Short mmCIF file of C-alpha atoms in Angstrom, two decimals:
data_model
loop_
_atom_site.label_atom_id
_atom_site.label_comp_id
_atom_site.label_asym_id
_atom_site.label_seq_id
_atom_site.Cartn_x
_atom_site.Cartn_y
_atom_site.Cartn_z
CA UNK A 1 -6.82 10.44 31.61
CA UNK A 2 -5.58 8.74 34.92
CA UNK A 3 -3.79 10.77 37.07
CA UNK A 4 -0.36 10.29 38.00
CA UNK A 5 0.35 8.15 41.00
CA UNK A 6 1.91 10.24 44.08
CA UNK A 7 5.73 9.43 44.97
CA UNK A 8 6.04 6.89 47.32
CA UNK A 9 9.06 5.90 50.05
CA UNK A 10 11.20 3.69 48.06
CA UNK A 11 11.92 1.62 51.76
CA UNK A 12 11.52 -1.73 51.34
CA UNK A 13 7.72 -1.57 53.58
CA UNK A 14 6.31 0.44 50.81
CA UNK A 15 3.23 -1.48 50.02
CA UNK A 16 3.36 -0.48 45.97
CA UNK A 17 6.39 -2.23 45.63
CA UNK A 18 4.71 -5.46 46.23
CA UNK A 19 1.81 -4.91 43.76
CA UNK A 20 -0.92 -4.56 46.83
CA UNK A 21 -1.40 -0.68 46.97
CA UNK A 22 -3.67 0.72 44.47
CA UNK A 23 -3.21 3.83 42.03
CA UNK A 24 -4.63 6.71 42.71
CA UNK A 25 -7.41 6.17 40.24
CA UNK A 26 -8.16 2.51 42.24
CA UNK A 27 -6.57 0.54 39.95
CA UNK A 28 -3.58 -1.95 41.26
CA UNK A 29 -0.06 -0.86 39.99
CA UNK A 30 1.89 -3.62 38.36
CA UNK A 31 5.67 -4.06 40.59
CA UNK A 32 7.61 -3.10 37.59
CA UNK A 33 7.52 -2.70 34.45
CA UNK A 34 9.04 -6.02 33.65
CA UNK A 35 6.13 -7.45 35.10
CA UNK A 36 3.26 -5.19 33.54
CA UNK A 37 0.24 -6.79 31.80
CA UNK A 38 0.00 -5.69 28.47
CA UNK A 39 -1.81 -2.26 28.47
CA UNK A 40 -3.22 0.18 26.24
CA UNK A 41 -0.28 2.11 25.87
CA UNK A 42 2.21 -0.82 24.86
CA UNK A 43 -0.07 -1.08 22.14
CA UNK A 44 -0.03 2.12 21.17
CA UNK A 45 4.17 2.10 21.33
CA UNK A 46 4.32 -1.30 19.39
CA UNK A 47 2.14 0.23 16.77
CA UNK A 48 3.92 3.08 16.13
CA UNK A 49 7.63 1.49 15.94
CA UNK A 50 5.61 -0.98 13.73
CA UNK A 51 4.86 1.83 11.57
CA UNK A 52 8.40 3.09 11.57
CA UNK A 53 10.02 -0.28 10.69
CA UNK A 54 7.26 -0.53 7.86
CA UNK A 55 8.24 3.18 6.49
CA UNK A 56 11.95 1.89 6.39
CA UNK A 57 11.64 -1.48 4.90
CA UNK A 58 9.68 0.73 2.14
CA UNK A 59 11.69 2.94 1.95
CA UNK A 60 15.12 1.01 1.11
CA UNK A 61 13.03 -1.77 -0.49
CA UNK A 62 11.72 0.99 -3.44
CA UNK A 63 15.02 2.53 -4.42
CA UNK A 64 16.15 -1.16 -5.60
CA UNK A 65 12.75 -2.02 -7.51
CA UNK A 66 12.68 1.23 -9.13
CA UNK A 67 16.60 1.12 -10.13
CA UNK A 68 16.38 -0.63 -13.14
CA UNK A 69 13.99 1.43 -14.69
CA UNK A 70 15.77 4.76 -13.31
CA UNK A 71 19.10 3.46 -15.23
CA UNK A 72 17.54 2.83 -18.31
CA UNK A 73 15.50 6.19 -18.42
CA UNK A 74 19.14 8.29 -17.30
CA UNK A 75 21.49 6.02 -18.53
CA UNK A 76 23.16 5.56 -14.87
CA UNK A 77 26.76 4.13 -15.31
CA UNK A 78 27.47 1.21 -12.91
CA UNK A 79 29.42 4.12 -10.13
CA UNK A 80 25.82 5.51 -9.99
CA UNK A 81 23.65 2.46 -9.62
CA UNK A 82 25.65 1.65 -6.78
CA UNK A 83 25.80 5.63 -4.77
CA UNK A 84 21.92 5.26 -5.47
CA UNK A 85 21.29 2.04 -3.98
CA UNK A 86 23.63 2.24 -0.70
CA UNK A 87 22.34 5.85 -0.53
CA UNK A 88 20.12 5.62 2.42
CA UNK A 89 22.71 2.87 4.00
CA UNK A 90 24.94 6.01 4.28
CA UNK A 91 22.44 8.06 5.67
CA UNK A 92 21.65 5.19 7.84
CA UNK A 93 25.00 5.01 9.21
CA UNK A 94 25.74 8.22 9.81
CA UNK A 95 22.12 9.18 11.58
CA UNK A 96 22.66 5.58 13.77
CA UNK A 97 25.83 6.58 14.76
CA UNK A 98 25.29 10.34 15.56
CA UNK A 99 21.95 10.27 17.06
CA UNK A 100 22.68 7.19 18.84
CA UNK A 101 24.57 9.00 21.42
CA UNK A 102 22.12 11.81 21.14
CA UNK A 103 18.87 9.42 22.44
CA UNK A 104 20.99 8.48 25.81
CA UNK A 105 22.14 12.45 26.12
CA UNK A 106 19.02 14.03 25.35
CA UNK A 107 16.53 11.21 25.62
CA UNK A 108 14.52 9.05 23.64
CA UNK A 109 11.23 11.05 23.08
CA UNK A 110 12.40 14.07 21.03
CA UNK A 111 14.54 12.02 18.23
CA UNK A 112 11.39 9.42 18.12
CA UNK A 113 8.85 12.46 17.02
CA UNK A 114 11.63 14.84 15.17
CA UNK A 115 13.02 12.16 12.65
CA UNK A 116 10.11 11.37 10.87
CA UNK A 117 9.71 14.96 10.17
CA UNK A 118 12.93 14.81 8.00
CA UNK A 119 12.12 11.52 6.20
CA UNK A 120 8.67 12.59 5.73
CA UNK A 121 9.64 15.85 3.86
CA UNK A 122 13.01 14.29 2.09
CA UNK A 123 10.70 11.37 0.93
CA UNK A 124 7.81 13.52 -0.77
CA UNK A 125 10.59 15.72 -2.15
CA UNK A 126 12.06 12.77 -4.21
CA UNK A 127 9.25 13.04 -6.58
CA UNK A 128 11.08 15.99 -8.10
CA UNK A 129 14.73 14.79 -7.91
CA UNK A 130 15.59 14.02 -11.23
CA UNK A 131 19.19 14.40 -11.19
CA UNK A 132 20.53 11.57 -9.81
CA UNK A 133 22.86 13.66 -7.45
CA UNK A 134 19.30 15.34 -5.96
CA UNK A 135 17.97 11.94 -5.70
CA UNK A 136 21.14 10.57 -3.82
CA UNK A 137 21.04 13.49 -1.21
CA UNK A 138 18.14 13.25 -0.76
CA UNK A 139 17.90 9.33 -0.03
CA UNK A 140 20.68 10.38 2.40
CA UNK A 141 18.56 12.36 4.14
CA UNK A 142 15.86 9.55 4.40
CA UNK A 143 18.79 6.92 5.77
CA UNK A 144 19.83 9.53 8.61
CA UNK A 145 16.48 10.16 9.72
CA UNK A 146 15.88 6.18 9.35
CA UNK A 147 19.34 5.66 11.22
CA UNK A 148 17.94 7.42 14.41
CA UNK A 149 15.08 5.68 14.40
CA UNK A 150 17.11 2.24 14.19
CA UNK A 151 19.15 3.94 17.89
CA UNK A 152 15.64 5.06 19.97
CA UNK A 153 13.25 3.31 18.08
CA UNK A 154 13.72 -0.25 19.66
CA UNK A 155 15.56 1.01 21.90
CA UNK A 156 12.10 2.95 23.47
CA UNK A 157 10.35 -0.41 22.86
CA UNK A 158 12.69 -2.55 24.85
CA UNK A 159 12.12 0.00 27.60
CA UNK A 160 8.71 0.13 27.80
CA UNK A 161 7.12 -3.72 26.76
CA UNK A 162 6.99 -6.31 29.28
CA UNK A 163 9.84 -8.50 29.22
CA UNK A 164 7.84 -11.54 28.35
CA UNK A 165 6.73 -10.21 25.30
CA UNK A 166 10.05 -8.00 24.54
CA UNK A 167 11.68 -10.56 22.44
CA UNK A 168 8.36 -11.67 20.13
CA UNK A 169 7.76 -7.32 19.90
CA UNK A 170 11.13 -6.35 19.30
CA UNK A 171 11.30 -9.36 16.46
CA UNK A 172 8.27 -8.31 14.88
CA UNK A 173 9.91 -5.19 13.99
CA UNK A 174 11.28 -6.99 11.34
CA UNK A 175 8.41 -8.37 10.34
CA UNK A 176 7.22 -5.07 9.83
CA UNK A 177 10.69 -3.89 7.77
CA UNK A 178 10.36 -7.01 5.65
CA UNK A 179 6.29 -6.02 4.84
CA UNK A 180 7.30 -3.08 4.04
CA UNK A 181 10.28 -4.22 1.77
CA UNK A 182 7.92 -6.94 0.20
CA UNK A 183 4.92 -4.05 -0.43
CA UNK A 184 7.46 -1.61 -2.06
CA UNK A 185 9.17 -4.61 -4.28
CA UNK A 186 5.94 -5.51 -5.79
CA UNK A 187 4.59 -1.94 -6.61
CA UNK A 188 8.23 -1.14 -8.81
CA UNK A 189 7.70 -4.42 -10.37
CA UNK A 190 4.38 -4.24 -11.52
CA UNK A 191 3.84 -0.43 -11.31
CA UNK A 192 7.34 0.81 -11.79
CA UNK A 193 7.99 0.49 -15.20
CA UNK A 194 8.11 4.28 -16.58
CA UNK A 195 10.10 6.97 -15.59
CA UNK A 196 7.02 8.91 -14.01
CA UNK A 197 5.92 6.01 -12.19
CA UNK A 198 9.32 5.61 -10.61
CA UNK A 199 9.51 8.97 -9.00
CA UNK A 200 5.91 8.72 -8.12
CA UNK A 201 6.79 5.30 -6.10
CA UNK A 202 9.58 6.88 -4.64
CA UNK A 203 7.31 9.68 -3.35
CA UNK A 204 5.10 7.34 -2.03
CA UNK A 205 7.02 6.50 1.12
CA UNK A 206 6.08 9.98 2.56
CA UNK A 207 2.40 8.76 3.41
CA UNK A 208 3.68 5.69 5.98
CA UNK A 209 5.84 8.00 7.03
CA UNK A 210 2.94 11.20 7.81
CA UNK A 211 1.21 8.71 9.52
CA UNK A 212 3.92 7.37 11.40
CA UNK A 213 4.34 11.04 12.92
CA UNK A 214 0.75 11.77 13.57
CA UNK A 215 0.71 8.92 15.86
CA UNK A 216 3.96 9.56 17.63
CA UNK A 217 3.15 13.26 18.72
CA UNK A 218 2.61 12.90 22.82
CA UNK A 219 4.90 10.05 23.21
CA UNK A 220 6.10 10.08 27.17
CA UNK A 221 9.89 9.89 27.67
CA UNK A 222 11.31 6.32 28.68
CA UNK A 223 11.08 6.02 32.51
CA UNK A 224 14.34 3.80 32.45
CA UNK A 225 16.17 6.77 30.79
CA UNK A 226 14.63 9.32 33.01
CA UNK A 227 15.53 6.91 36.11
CA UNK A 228 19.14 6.71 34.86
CA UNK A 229 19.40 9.98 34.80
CA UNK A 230 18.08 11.00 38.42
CA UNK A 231 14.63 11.58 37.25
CA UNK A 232 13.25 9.23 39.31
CA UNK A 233 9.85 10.90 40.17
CA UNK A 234 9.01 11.91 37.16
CA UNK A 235 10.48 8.11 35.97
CA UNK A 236 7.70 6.86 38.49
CA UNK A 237 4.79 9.12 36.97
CA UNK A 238 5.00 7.88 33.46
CA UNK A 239 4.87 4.51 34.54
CA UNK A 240 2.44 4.76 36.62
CA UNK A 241 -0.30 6.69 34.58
CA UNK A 242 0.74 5.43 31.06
CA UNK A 243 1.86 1.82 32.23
CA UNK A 244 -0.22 1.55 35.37
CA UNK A 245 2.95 -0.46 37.21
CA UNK A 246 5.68 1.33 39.57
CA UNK A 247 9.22 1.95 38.02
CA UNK A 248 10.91 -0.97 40.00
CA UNK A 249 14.65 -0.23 41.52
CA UNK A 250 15.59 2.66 39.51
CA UNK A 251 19.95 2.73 38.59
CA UNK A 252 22.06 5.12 40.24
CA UNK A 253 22.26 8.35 38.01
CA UNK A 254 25.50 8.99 36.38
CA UNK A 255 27.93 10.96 39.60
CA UNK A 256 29.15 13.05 36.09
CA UNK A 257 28.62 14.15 32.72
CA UNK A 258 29.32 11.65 29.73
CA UNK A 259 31.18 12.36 27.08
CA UNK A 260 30.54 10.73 23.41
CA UNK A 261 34.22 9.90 22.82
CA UNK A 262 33.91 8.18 26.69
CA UNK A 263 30.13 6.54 26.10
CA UNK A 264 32.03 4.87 22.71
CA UNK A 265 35.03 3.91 24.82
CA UNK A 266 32.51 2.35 27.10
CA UNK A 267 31.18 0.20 24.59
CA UNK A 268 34.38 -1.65 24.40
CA UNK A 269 35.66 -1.49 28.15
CA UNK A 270 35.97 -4.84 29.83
CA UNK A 271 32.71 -6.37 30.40
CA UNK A 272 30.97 -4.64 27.79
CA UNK A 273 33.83 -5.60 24.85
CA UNK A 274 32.73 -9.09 23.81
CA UNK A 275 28.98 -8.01 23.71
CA UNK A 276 29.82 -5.11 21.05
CA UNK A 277 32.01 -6.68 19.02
CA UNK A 278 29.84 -9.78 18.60
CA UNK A 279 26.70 -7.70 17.74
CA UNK A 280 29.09 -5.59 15.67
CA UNK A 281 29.95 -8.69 13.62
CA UNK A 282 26.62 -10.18 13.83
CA UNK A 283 24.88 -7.16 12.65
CA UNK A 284 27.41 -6.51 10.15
CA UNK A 285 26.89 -10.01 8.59
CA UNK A 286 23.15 -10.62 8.51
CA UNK A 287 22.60 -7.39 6.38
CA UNK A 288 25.62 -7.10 4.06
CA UNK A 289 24.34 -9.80 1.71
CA UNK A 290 20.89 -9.47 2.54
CA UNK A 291 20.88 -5.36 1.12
CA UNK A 292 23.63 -6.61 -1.86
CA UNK A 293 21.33 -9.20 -2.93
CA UNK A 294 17.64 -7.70 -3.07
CA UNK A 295 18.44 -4.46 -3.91
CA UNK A 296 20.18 -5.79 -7.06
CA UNK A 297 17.58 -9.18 -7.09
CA UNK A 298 16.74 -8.42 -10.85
CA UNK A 299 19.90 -7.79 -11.90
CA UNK A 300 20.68 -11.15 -10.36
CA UNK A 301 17.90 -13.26 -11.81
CA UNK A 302 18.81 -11.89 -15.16
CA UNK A 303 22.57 -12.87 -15.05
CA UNK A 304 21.01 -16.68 -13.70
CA UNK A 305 19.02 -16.57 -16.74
CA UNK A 306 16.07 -17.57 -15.29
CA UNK A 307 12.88 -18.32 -16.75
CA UNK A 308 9.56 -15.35 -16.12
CA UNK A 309 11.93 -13.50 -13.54
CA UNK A 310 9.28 -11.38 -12.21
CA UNK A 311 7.14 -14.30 -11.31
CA UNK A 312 10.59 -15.58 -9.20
CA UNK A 313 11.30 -12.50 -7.56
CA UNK A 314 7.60 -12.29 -6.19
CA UNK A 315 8.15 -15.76 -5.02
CA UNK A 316 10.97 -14.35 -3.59
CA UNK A 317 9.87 -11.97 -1.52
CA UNK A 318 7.04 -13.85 -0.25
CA UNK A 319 9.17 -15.82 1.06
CA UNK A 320 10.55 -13.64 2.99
CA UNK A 321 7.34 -12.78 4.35
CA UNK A 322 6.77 -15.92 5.59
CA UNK A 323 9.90 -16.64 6.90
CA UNK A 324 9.95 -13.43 8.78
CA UNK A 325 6.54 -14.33 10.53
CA UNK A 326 7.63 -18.10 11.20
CA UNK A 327 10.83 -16.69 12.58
CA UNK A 328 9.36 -14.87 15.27
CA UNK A 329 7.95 -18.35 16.58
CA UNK A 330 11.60 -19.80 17.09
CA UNK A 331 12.62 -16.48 18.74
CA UNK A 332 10.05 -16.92 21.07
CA UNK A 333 10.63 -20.21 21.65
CA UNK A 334 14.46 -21.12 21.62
CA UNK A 335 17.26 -18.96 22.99
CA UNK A 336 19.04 -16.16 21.17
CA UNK A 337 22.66 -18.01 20.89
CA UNK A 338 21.55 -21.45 19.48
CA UNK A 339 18.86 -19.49 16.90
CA UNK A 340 21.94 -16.89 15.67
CA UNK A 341 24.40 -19.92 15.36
CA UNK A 342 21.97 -22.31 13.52
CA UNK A 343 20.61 -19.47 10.47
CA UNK A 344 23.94 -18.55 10.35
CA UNK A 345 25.59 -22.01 9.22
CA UNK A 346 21.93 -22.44 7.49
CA UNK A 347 22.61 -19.26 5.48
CA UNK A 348 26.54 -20.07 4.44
CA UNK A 349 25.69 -23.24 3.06
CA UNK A 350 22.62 -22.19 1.01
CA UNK A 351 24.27 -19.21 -0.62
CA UNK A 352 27.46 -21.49 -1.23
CA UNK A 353 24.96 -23.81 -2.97
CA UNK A 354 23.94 -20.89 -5.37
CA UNK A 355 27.14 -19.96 -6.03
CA UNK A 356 27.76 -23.75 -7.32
CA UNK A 357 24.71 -24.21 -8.87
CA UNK A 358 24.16 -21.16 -11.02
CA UNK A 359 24.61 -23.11 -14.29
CA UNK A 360 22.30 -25.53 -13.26
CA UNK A 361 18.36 -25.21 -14.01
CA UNK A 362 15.75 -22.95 -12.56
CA UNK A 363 14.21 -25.41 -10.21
CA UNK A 364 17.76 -26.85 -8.75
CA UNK A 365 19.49 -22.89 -8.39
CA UNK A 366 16.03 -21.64 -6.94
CA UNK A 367 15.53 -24.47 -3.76
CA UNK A 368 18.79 -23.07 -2.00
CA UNK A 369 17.85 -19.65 -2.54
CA UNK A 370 14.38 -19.80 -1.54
CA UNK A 371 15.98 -21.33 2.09
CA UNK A 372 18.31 -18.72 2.07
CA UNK A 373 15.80 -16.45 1.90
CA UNK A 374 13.43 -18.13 4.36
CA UNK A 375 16.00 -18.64 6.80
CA UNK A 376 17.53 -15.57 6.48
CA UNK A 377 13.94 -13.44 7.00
CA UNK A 378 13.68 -15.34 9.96
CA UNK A 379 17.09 -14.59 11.31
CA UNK A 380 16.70 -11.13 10.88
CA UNK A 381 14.29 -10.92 13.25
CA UNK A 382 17.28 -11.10 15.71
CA UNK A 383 18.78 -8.10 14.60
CA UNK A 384 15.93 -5.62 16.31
CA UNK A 385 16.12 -7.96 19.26
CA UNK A 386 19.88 -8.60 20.25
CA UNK A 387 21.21 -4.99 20.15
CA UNK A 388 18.67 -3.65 22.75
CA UNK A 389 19.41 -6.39 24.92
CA UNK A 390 23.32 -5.97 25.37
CA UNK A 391 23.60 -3.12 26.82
CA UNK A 392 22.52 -1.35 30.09
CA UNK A 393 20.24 2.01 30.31
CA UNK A 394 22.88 4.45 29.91
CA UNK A 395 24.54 2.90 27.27
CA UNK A 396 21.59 1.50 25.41
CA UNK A 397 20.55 4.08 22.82
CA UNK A 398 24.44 4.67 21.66
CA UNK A 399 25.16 1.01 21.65
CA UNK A 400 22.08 0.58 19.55
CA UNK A 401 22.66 3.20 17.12
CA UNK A 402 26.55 2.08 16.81
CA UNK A 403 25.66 -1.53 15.81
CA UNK A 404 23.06 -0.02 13.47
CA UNK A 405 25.65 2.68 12.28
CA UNK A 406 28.67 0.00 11.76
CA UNK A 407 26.59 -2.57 9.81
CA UNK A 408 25.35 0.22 7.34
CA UNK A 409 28.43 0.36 6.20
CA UNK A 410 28.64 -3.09 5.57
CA UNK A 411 25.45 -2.87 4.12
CA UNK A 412 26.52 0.61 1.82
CA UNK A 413 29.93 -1.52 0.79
CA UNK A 414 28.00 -5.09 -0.45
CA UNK A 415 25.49 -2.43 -2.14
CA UNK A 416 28.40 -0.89 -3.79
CA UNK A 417 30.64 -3.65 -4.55
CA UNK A 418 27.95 -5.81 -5.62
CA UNK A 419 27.43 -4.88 -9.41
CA UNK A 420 31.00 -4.07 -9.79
CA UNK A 421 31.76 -7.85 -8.60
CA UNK A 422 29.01 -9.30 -10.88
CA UNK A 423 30.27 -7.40 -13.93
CA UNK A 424 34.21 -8.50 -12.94
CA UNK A 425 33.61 -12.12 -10.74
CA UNK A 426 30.39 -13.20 -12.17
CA UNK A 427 27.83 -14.70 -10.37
CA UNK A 428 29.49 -17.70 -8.98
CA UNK A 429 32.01 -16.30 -7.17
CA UNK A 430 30.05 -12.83 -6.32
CA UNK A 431 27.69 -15.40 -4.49
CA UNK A 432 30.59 -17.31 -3.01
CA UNK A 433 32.31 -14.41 -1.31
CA UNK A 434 28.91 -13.63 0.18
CA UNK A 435 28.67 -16.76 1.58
CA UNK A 436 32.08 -16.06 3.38
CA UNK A 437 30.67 -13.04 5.03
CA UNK A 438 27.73 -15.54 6.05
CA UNK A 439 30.71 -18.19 7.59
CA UNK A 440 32.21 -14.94 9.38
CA UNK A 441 29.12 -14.65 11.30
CA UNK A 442 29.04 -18.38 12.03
CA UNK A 443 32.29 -18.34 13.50
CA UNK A 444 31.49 -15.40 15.65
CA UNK A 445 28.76 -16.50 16.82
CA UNK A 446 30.08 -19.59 17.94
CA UNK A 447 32.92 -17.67 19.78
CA UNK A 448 31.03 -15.21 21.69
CA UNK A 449 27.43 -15.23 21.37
CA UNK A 450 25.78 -14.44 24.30
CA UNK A 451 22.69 -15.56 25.27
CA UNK A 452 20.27 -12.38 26.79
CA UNK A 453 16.32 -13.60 26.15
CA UNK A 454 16.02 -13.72 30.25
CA UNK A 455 17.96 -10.59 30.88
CA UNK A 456 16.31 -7.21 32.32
CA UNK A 457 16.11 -4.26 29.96
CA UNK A 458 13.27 -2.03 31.18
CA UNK A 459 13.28 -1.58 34.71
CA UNK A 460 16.51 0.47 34.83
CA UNK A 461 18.94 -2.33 34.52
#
């Protein structure tokens, strides 16, 4: 293993900081981290947020394939349908929201081992959880593990990739979550049909989530977080023997102690305001129809009548796939604000188009929501991507985890509310409200949308 780089004068004459002084072990150091080539160890990062992302998106994807067999094997009534499927969105809120703040107190590198001990344990013990109530605490669980992944999990990508490659890395995330939502959606389908099975399914999601420890365990704390607070030589160590690049200009470290109530008040001080409450509405509105609809999709296609529903909601969700993986070519290649605005209006006018056309046949009701779903797997690439990039160091973790937090309960609500509206609305207008949360998000957008691909995240900005 390389050994760690000695501290050098941070005067501007240090050779280092202009990339010409080699490490210790005669290799050059990169100037920054921003400016790294892609090493070993961003691999090794990537791959295990990967793995994280895929663990959730199975995770939250199973409870909703599963769910129809569940309530015909314990005769759920409609109250408990609903707890079961926005069961880990709770969780998810309330472990976004808690541990958020915890990652920028405490840093990043504890929460991103320690979670995944929780969901690994609370997601083998679901085998045995029968009673529904078991079951729903124990999906709870899951979510607030999962939610403090969501806080440190990009947020300890953002700070460690190169920023050329932060916003196709960060975006793959997704990819990963929608895999993993795809995977678990086809195994209840075709596998999920008895009671057994179901539990067994559910069970399942401890082995991504084993592995997803086993590769985390000697993770190095983020040198931006260890910069911010003062850390600064130990900041320039990890980066230098895991990165092979010098830290850059670290921040100045806080002159006091932050508290949470403050670090939430700072979220929404001037400057920072119109960043939170645009991700706060964007977030909110990308996943509230996206959880309502697939976690009830075959309760959907049944009420659209359509014809060999199993064979649509496959196509479904491979289309999802794809438009996840296509997606992360536009991020890449166009800027955040025009991409956000453009699914959005995309999005509102396909699901309007369902809501109209749900008496109409198979092949005219499924074109809009096949581009719904396209579109919208490709615009949730943006939700892994914008969070971590609105907000400095300090901030970044609890920002992260309180737009996660805030749009589970949008999420947990559309979850709920959905089969209540489809048994008292119907379809039609259950799909036209949804489409209103979609124009919400337009209109936001359009108002304050900021655009952040060029922006600085991981050099102590």
């Amino acid at each position: 293993m390389p050994t760690p780089a000695a501290p050098r004068p941070r005067g501007g004459s240090d050779p280092a900081r202009n990339g010409s002084a080699p490490a210790r072990d005669g290799s050059d150091l990169a100037p920054s981290l921003d400016a790294a080539p892609l090493r070993p160890f961003h691999l090794r990062i990537t791959a295990t947020t990967f793995g994280a992302n895929f663990s959730d998106g199975y995770a939250l994807g199973m409870i909703g394939a599963v769910l129809t067999t569940l309530t015909d094997a314990r005769h759920l009534s409609g109250v408990w349908q609903g707890l079961l499927g926005a069961s880990a969105l709770i969780g998810l809120f309330f472990g976004s929201i808690v541990l958020g703040r915890v990652g920028d107190v405490i840093g990043r590198q504890k929460l991103y081992i320690y979670n995944f001990v929780l969901i690994t344990v609370a997601s083998a013990l679901q085998f045995w959880a029968h009673d529904p109530a078991v079951l729903f605490i124990l999906r709870v669980l899951i979510g607030f593990g999962l939610g403090a992944d969501y806080a440190v999990g990009p947020t300890m990508l953002s700070e460690f990739v190169p920023r050329r490659l932060r916003g196709l890395l960060l975006g793959s995330l997704t990819v990963m979550w929608t895999v993993g939502y795809v995977l678990a959606g086809i195994l209840g389908t075709w596998l999920g049909g008895t009671e057994h099975a179901a539990y067994v399914l559910l069970a399942t999601g401890a082995l991504p989530a084993a592995l997803v420890l086993l590769l985390r365990i000697g993770t190095p704390e983020s040198p931006s977080w260890l910069a911010s607070q003062g850390r600064t030589q130990e900041a320039r160590d990890i980066a230098a023997r895991y990165l092979k690049c010098e830290l850059g200009e670290a921040p100045a470290p806080p002159t006091s102690s932050t508290t949470s109530a403050s670090a939430y008040r700072e979220l929404f001080a001037p400057g920072q305001s119109r960043r939170t409450w645009f991700g706060l509405v964007f977030y909110s509105a990308q996943v509230l129809p996206y959880f309502a609809i697939y976690t009830f999709m075959p309760t959907i296609l049944l009420a659209l009548d359509v014809e060999d529903a199993d064979l649509q909601n496959l196509l479904l969700n491979l289309f999802l796939l794809t438009g996840g993986i296509c997606g992360l070519w536009f991020l890449q290649r166009t800027g955040r604000r025009p991409l956000v605005i453009s699914t959005f209006a995309i999005m509102t006018v396909a699901l309007a188009l369902v809501g109209a056309l749900t008496h109409a046949s198979t092949a005219a009701l499924m074109i809009p929501f096949l581009v719904y779903t396209f579109v919208m797997a490709g615009a949730s690439n943006l939700t892994q991507v914008y969070p971590a990039e609105l907000y400095p160091t300090h901030l970044r973790a609890t920002g992260v985890g309180f737009l996660n937090g805030t749009s589970r309960i949008a999420s947990a609500v559309g979850t709920f509310v959905l089969p209540v509206s489809l048994e008292s609305l119907g379809l039609s207008w259950s799909m036209y409200w949804l489409a209103g949360v979609l124009l919400l998000g337009t209109l936001a957008s359009v108002a304050w949308a900021p655009e952040t691909k060029g922006e600085v995240t991981t050099s102590g900005g």
